[in-house]
Coordinates of C-alpha atoms and ligand atoms in Angstrom, one line a residue:
X67 CA 22.0 24.2 16.2
X68 CA 22.5 21.2 14.0
X69 CA 19.5 19.3 12.8
X70 CA 19.6 15.7 12.0
X71 CA 17.6 14.8 8.9
X72 CA 14.6 12.5 9.6
X73 CA 15.5 8.8 8.8
X74 CA 13.9 7.3 5.7
X75 CA 10.5 5.8 6.4
X76 CA 11.6 2.5 4.9
X77 CA 15.1 1.2 4.2
X78 CA 16.2 -2.1 2.8
X79 CA 19.9 -2.9 2.7
X80 CA 21.0 -5.8 0.6
X81 CA 17.8 -7.8 1.4
X82 CA 17.3 -11.3 0.1
X83 CA 14.6 -13.8 0.9
X84 CA 14.9 -17.4 0.0
X85 CA 12.3 -20.1 0.2
X86 CA 12.9 -23.8 0.0
X87 CA 10.3 -25.7 -1.9
X88 CA 9.2 -29.3 -1.0
X89 CA 11.3 -30.5 -3.9
X90 CA 14.4 -29.1 -2.2
X91 CA 14.7 -26.4 -4.8
X92 CA 15.5 -22.9 -3.5
X93 CA 13.5 -19.9 -4.7
X94 CA 15.1 -16.4 -4.5
X95 CA 12.0 -14.4 -4.0
X96 CA 13.9 -11.2 -3.2
X97 CA 17.5 -10.9 -4.4
X98 CA 20.0 -8.5 -2.8
X99 CA 17.6 -5.6 -2.9
X100 CA 18.4 -2.2 -1.6
X101 CA 15.8 0.6 -1.4
X102 CA 15.3 3.9 0.4
X103 CA 11.8 5.4 0.7
X104 CA 11.8 8.9 2.3
X105 CA 9.0 9.8 4.7
X106 CA 5.9 10.9 2.9
X107 CA 6.7 9.3 -0.5
X108 CA 4.0 7.4 -2.5
X109 CA 5.8 4.5 -4.1
X110 CA 4.1 2.1 -6.5
X111 CA 5.6 -1.3 -7.2
X112 CA 4.9 -3.1 -10.4
X113 CA 6.2 -6.5 -11.5
X114 CA 5.2 -9.8 -13.1
X115 CA 3.4 -12.4 -11.0
X116 CA 5.6 -14.4 -8.7
X117 CA 8.5 -12.0 -8.8
X118 CA 8.7 -11.0 -5.2
X119 CA 6.5 -7.9 -4.7
X120 CA 4.3 -9.4 -1.9
X121 CA 7.4 -10.9 -0.3
X122 CA 9.0 -7.4 -0.1
X123 CA 5.8 -6.0 1.5
X124 CA 5.6 -8.9 4.0
X125 CA 9.2 -8.3 5.0
X126 CA 8.7 -4.6 5.6
X127 CA 5.4 -5.4 7.5
X128 CA 7.4 -7.7 9.7
X129 CA 5.4 -10.8 8.8
X130 CA 8.6 -12.5 7.6
X131 CA 12.3 -12.2 8.2
X132 CA 14.9 -11.6 5.5
X133 CA 17.4 -14.4 4.8
X134 CA 20.0 -11.8 4.3
X135 CA 20.3 -8.0 4.8
X136 CA 18.6 -5.5 7.0
X137 CA 15.3 -3.7 7.0
X138 CA 14.7 -0.4 8.9
X139 CA 11.5 1.5 9.5
X140 CA 12.0 5.1 10.6
X141 CA 15.6 4.2 11.3
X142 CA 14.8 1.2 13.5
X143 CA 15.3 -2.4 12.6
X144 CA 12.0 -4.2 11.8
X145 CA 11.6 -7.1 14.2
X146 CA 7.9 -7.8 13.6
X147 CA 4.6 -6.1 12.8
X148 CA 3.8 -2.8 14.5
X149 CA 1.2 -0.1 14.6
X150 CA 3.6 2.3 12.8
X151 CA 3.0 0.1 9.7
X152 CA -0.6 -0.3 8.5
X153 CA -1.3 -3.1 6.0
X154 CA -4.1 -3.3 3.4
X155 CA -4.4 -6.6 1.4
X156 CA -6.5 -7.3 -1.6
X157 CA -8.9 -9.5 0.4
X158 CA -11.4 -7.9 2.6
X159 CA -10.1 -7.5 6.1
X160 CA -13.1 -5.9 7.8
X161 CA -14.6 -7.6 10.9
X162 CA -17.9 -8.8 9.5
X163 CA -19.5 -8.9 13.0
X164 CA -18.7 -5.3 13.7
X165 CA -20.5 -2.3 12.3
X166 CA -18.7 0.1 10.0
X167 CA -18.0 2.7 12.7
X168 CA -16.6 -0.1 15.0
X169 CA -14.4 -1.3 12.2
X170 CA -12.9 2.2 11.8
X171 CA -12.6 2.7 15.6
X172 CA -11.1 -0.7 16.3
X173 CA -7.4 0.3 16.3
X174 CA -8.2 3.5 18.3
X175 CA -10.0 1.5 20.9
X176 CA -7.0 -0.8 21.2
X177 CA -4.8 2.2 21.8
X178 CA -7.2 3.3 24.6
X179 CA -8.6 6.5 23.0
X180 CA -11.8 7.5 24.9
X181 CA -15.2 7.0 23.2
X182 CA -16.0 10.7 22.4
X183 CA -12.7 11.1 20.7
X184 CA -13.1 7.8 18.8
X185 CA -16.5 9.0 17.6
X186 CA -15.1 12.2 16.4
X187 CA -12.3 10.4 14.4
X188 CA -14.9 7.9 13.0
X189 CA -17.2 10.8 11.9
X190 CA -14.3 12.5 10.2
X191 CA -13.2 9.5 8.2
X192 CA -16.8 8.5 7.3
X193 CA -17.1 12.0 5.8
X194 CA -13.9 11.8 3.8
X195 CA -14.9 8.5 2.3
X196 CA -18.4 9.8 1.5
X197 CA -20.2 7.3 3.8
X198 CA -21.5 9.6 6.6
X199 CA -24.8 7.7 7.0
X200 CA -23.2 4.2 7.0
X201 CA -21.6 4.1 10.5
X202 CA -24.2 1.7 11.9
X203 CA -24.3 -0.5 8.7
X204 CA -22.8 -4.0 8.8
X205 CA -20.1 -4.8 6.2
X206 CA -22.3 -7.3 4.4
X207 CA -24.7 -4.4 3.7
X208 CA -22.0 -2.6 1.6
X209 CA -20.8 -3.0 -2.0
X210 CA -17.3 -4.2 -2.6
X211 CA -16.1 -0.7 -3.3
X212 CA -17.6 0.7 -0.1
X213 CA -16.0 -2.1 1.9
X214 CA -12.6 -1.2 0.6
X215 CA -13.2 2.5 1.4
X216 CA -14.0 1.5 5.0
X217 CA -10.9 -0.8 5.1
X218 CA -8.7 2.1 4.0
X219 CA -10.3 4.6 6.4
X220 CA -9.8 2.1 9.2
X221 CA -6.1 1.9 8.4
X222 CA -5.6 5.6 8.1
X223 CA -7.6 6.2 11.3
X224 CA -4.7 4.6 13.2
X225 CA -2.3 7.2 11.7
X226 CA 0.4 4.7 10.7
X227 CA 3.6 6.3 9.5
X228 CA 3.8 3.7 6.7
X229 CA 1.0 2.2 4.7
X230 CA 1.7 -1.1 2.9
X231 CA -0.9 -1.9 0.3
X232 CA -0.9 -5.1 -1.7
X233 CA -3.1 -4.7 -4.7
X234 CA -5.9 -3.2 -2.6
X235 CA -8.2 -2.4 -5.6
X236 CA -7.8 -5.5 -7.7
X237 CA -11.0 -6.7 -9.3
X238 CA -12.9 -3.5 -9.1
X239 CA -14.3 -1.7 -12.2
X240 CA -12.8 1.5 -13.5
X241 CA -15.3 3.9 -11.9
X242 CA -14.9 2.3 -8.4
X243 CA -11.1 2.4 -8.7
X244 CA -11.2 6.0 -9.7
X245 CA -13.3 6.8 -6.6
X246 CA -10.9 4.9 -4.4
X247 CA -7.9 6.7 -5.9
X248 CA -9.5 10.0 -5.0
X249 CA -10.2 8.8 -1.5
X250 CA -6.8 7.4 -1.1
X251 CA -5.0 10.5 -2.3
X252 CA -7.2 12.7 0.0
X253 CA -6.3 10.6 3.0
X254 CA -2.7 10.4 2.1
X255 CA -2.4 14.2 1.5
X256 CA -3.9 14.9 4.9
X257 CA -1.7 12.4 6.7
X258 CA 1.5 12.6 4.6
X259 CA 2.1 9.0 5.5
X260 CA 4.5 7.0 3.4
X261 CA 2.7 4.6 1.0
X262 CA 4.2 1.4 -0.5
X263 CA 1.5 0.3 -3.0
X264 CA 1.7 -2.9 -5.1
X265 CA -0.3 -3.1 -8.3
X266 CA -0.5 -4.9 -11.6
X267 CA -2.0 -1.9 -13.3
X268 CA 0.5 0.5 -14.9
X269 CA -2.2 3.2 -15.2
X270 CA -3.0 3.0 -11.5
X271 CA 0.7 3.4 -10.7
X272 CA 1.0 6.4 -13.1
X273 CA -2.0 8.0 -11.5
X274 CA -0.9 7.6 -7.9
X275 CA 2.9 7.4 -7.6
X276 CA 5.7 9.8 -6.8
X277 CA 8.0 7.0 -7.8
X278 CA 7.4 3.8 -9.7
X279 CA 9.6 0.7 -9.1
X280 CA 9.5 -2.3 -11.4
X281 CA 10.5 -5.5 -9.7
X282 CA 11.6 -8.5 -11.8
X283 CA 13.0 -11.7 -10.3
X284 CA 13.3 -10.1 -6.9
X285 CA 15.3 -7.1 -8.1
X286 CA 14.5 -3.5 -8.9
X287 CA 15.0 -3.3 -12.7
X288 CA 13.6 0.2 -13.2
X289 CA 12.9 3.2 -11.1
X290 CA 11.1 6.3 -12.4
X291 CA 9.9 9.5 -10.7
X292 CA 6.5 11.0 -11.7
X293 CA 6.4 14.7 -11.2
X294 CA 3.0 15.7 -12.6
X295 CA 0.8 17.2 -9.8
X296 CA -2.2 15.3 -8.6
X297 CA -5.0 14.6 -9.2
X298 CA -3.7 13.6 -12.6
X299 CA -6.1 13.8 -15.5
X300 CA -6.3 11.7 -18.6
X301 CA -4.6 14.6 -20.4
X302 CA -1.7 14.7 -17.9
X303 CA -1.2 11.0 -18.4
X304 CA -1.5 11.2 -22.1
X305 CA 1.7 13.3 -22.6
X306 CA 4.4 11.8 -24.8
X307 CA 6.8 11.4 -21.9
X308 CA 4.3 9.4 -19.9
X309 CA 3.2 7.3 -22.9
X310 CA 6.9 6.5 -23.5
X311 CA 7.3 5.5 -19.8
X312 CA 4.2 3.4 -19.9
X313 CA 5.5 1.5 -23.0
X314 CA 8.9 0.9 -21.3
X315 CA 7.2 -0.4 -18.2
X316 CA 4.9 -2.7 -20.1
X317 CA 7.7 -4.2 -22.1
X318 CA 9.7 -4.8 -18.9
X319 CA 6.7 -6.6 -17.4
X320 CA 6.3 -8.7 -20.5
X321 CA 10.0 -9.6 -20.6
X322 CA 9.9 -10.4 -16.9
X323 CA 6.8 -12.5 -17.2
X324 CA 8.5 -14.5 -20.0
X325 CA 11.5 -15.2 -17.7
X326 CA 9.5 -16.5 -14.7
Ligands
LIG530 N1 5.7 -18.7 2.1 C1 6.3 -19.1 0.9 N2 6.9 -20.3 0.8 C2 7.5 -20.7 -0.4 N3 7.6 -19.9 -1.4 C3 7.1 -18.7 -1.4 C4 6.4 -18.2 -0.2 N4 6.0 -16.9 -0.4 C5 6.3 -16.6 -1.7 N5 7.0 -17.7 -2.2 C6 7.6 -17.7 -3.6 O1 8.3 -16.5 -3.8 C7 8.2 -16.0 -5.1 C8 7.6 -14.6 -5.0 O2 6.3 -14.6 -4.5 P1 5.5 -13.2 -4.3 O3 4.2 -13.6 -3.6 O4 6.3 -12.3 -3.5 O5 5.2 -12.7 -5.7 P2 4.4 -11.5 -6.3 O6 5.3 -10.6 -7.1 O7 3.7 -10.8 -5.1 O8 3.3 -12.2 -7.2 P3 1.8 -11.8 -7.6 O9 1.9 -10.6 -8.5 O10 1.3 -13.0 -8.2 O11 1.1 -11.5 -6.3 C9 7.3 -17.0 -5.8 O12 8.1 -17.9 -6.5 C10 6.5 -17.7 -4.7 O13 6.2 -19.0 -5.0
LIG531 MG1 1.6 -10.6 -4.6

């Protein structure tokens, strides 16, 4: 019996995205970029501001169309947004007029899952994010970090194959971020979803990623695999090899920022 290998979760083939500004000038936000992300991989994307990271994510999410090239998700051309690709943005995306449990159950309800099963899923996710007693709370009664935990649980509850995260933890203090990293890794390890995670924080990328991509001027200028097992401790990340990689990435980011 022959077995066909599973198609990559995300594939970009020669993708460019151009924008025309009011002045008539053309911006090449993404420039002939090719990328293959196998199913289950955790990819972190770093890059200077304005160099195309969110544009790549929006193209994969199906919120925008490429000017050139092709984008595939699980081997199928992306023609628009879909439940197979969950998206988490840096802004809060909870429904403020729905309770925490209803926020987590929202996608499941849209899929037609009966209430007892929805309740079971919600209870499971509330447990994982350490918020068992908050199901009936309103989003405004939560801290910023708690709201983000709920937002991530709500996305994972839909069991997307691909999770697209655009700086989801920006603006949080170190301790809250560390908690969210633990929660995110727990959810990811249970689901084995593919994660495409944009961040400005090199240490966040080093803590989370299987592979780090650095994007400068719409192109991938560096690609590095991180093999240390997770959860990664400060000691793991303090090795000479990681320190060297960190320095390399930071200098690329500085160089790139200078060229914007
Ligand atoms: N809808 C749009 N119309 C016109 N130009 C756009 C649009 N979206 C993005 N751009 C331009 O494309 C380039 C890349 O933007 P993008 O948002 O992808 O950057 P980024 O790497 O995510 O930056 P940041 O780190 O600041 O979030 C920028 O020059 C931006 O002005
Ligand atoms: Mg962005």
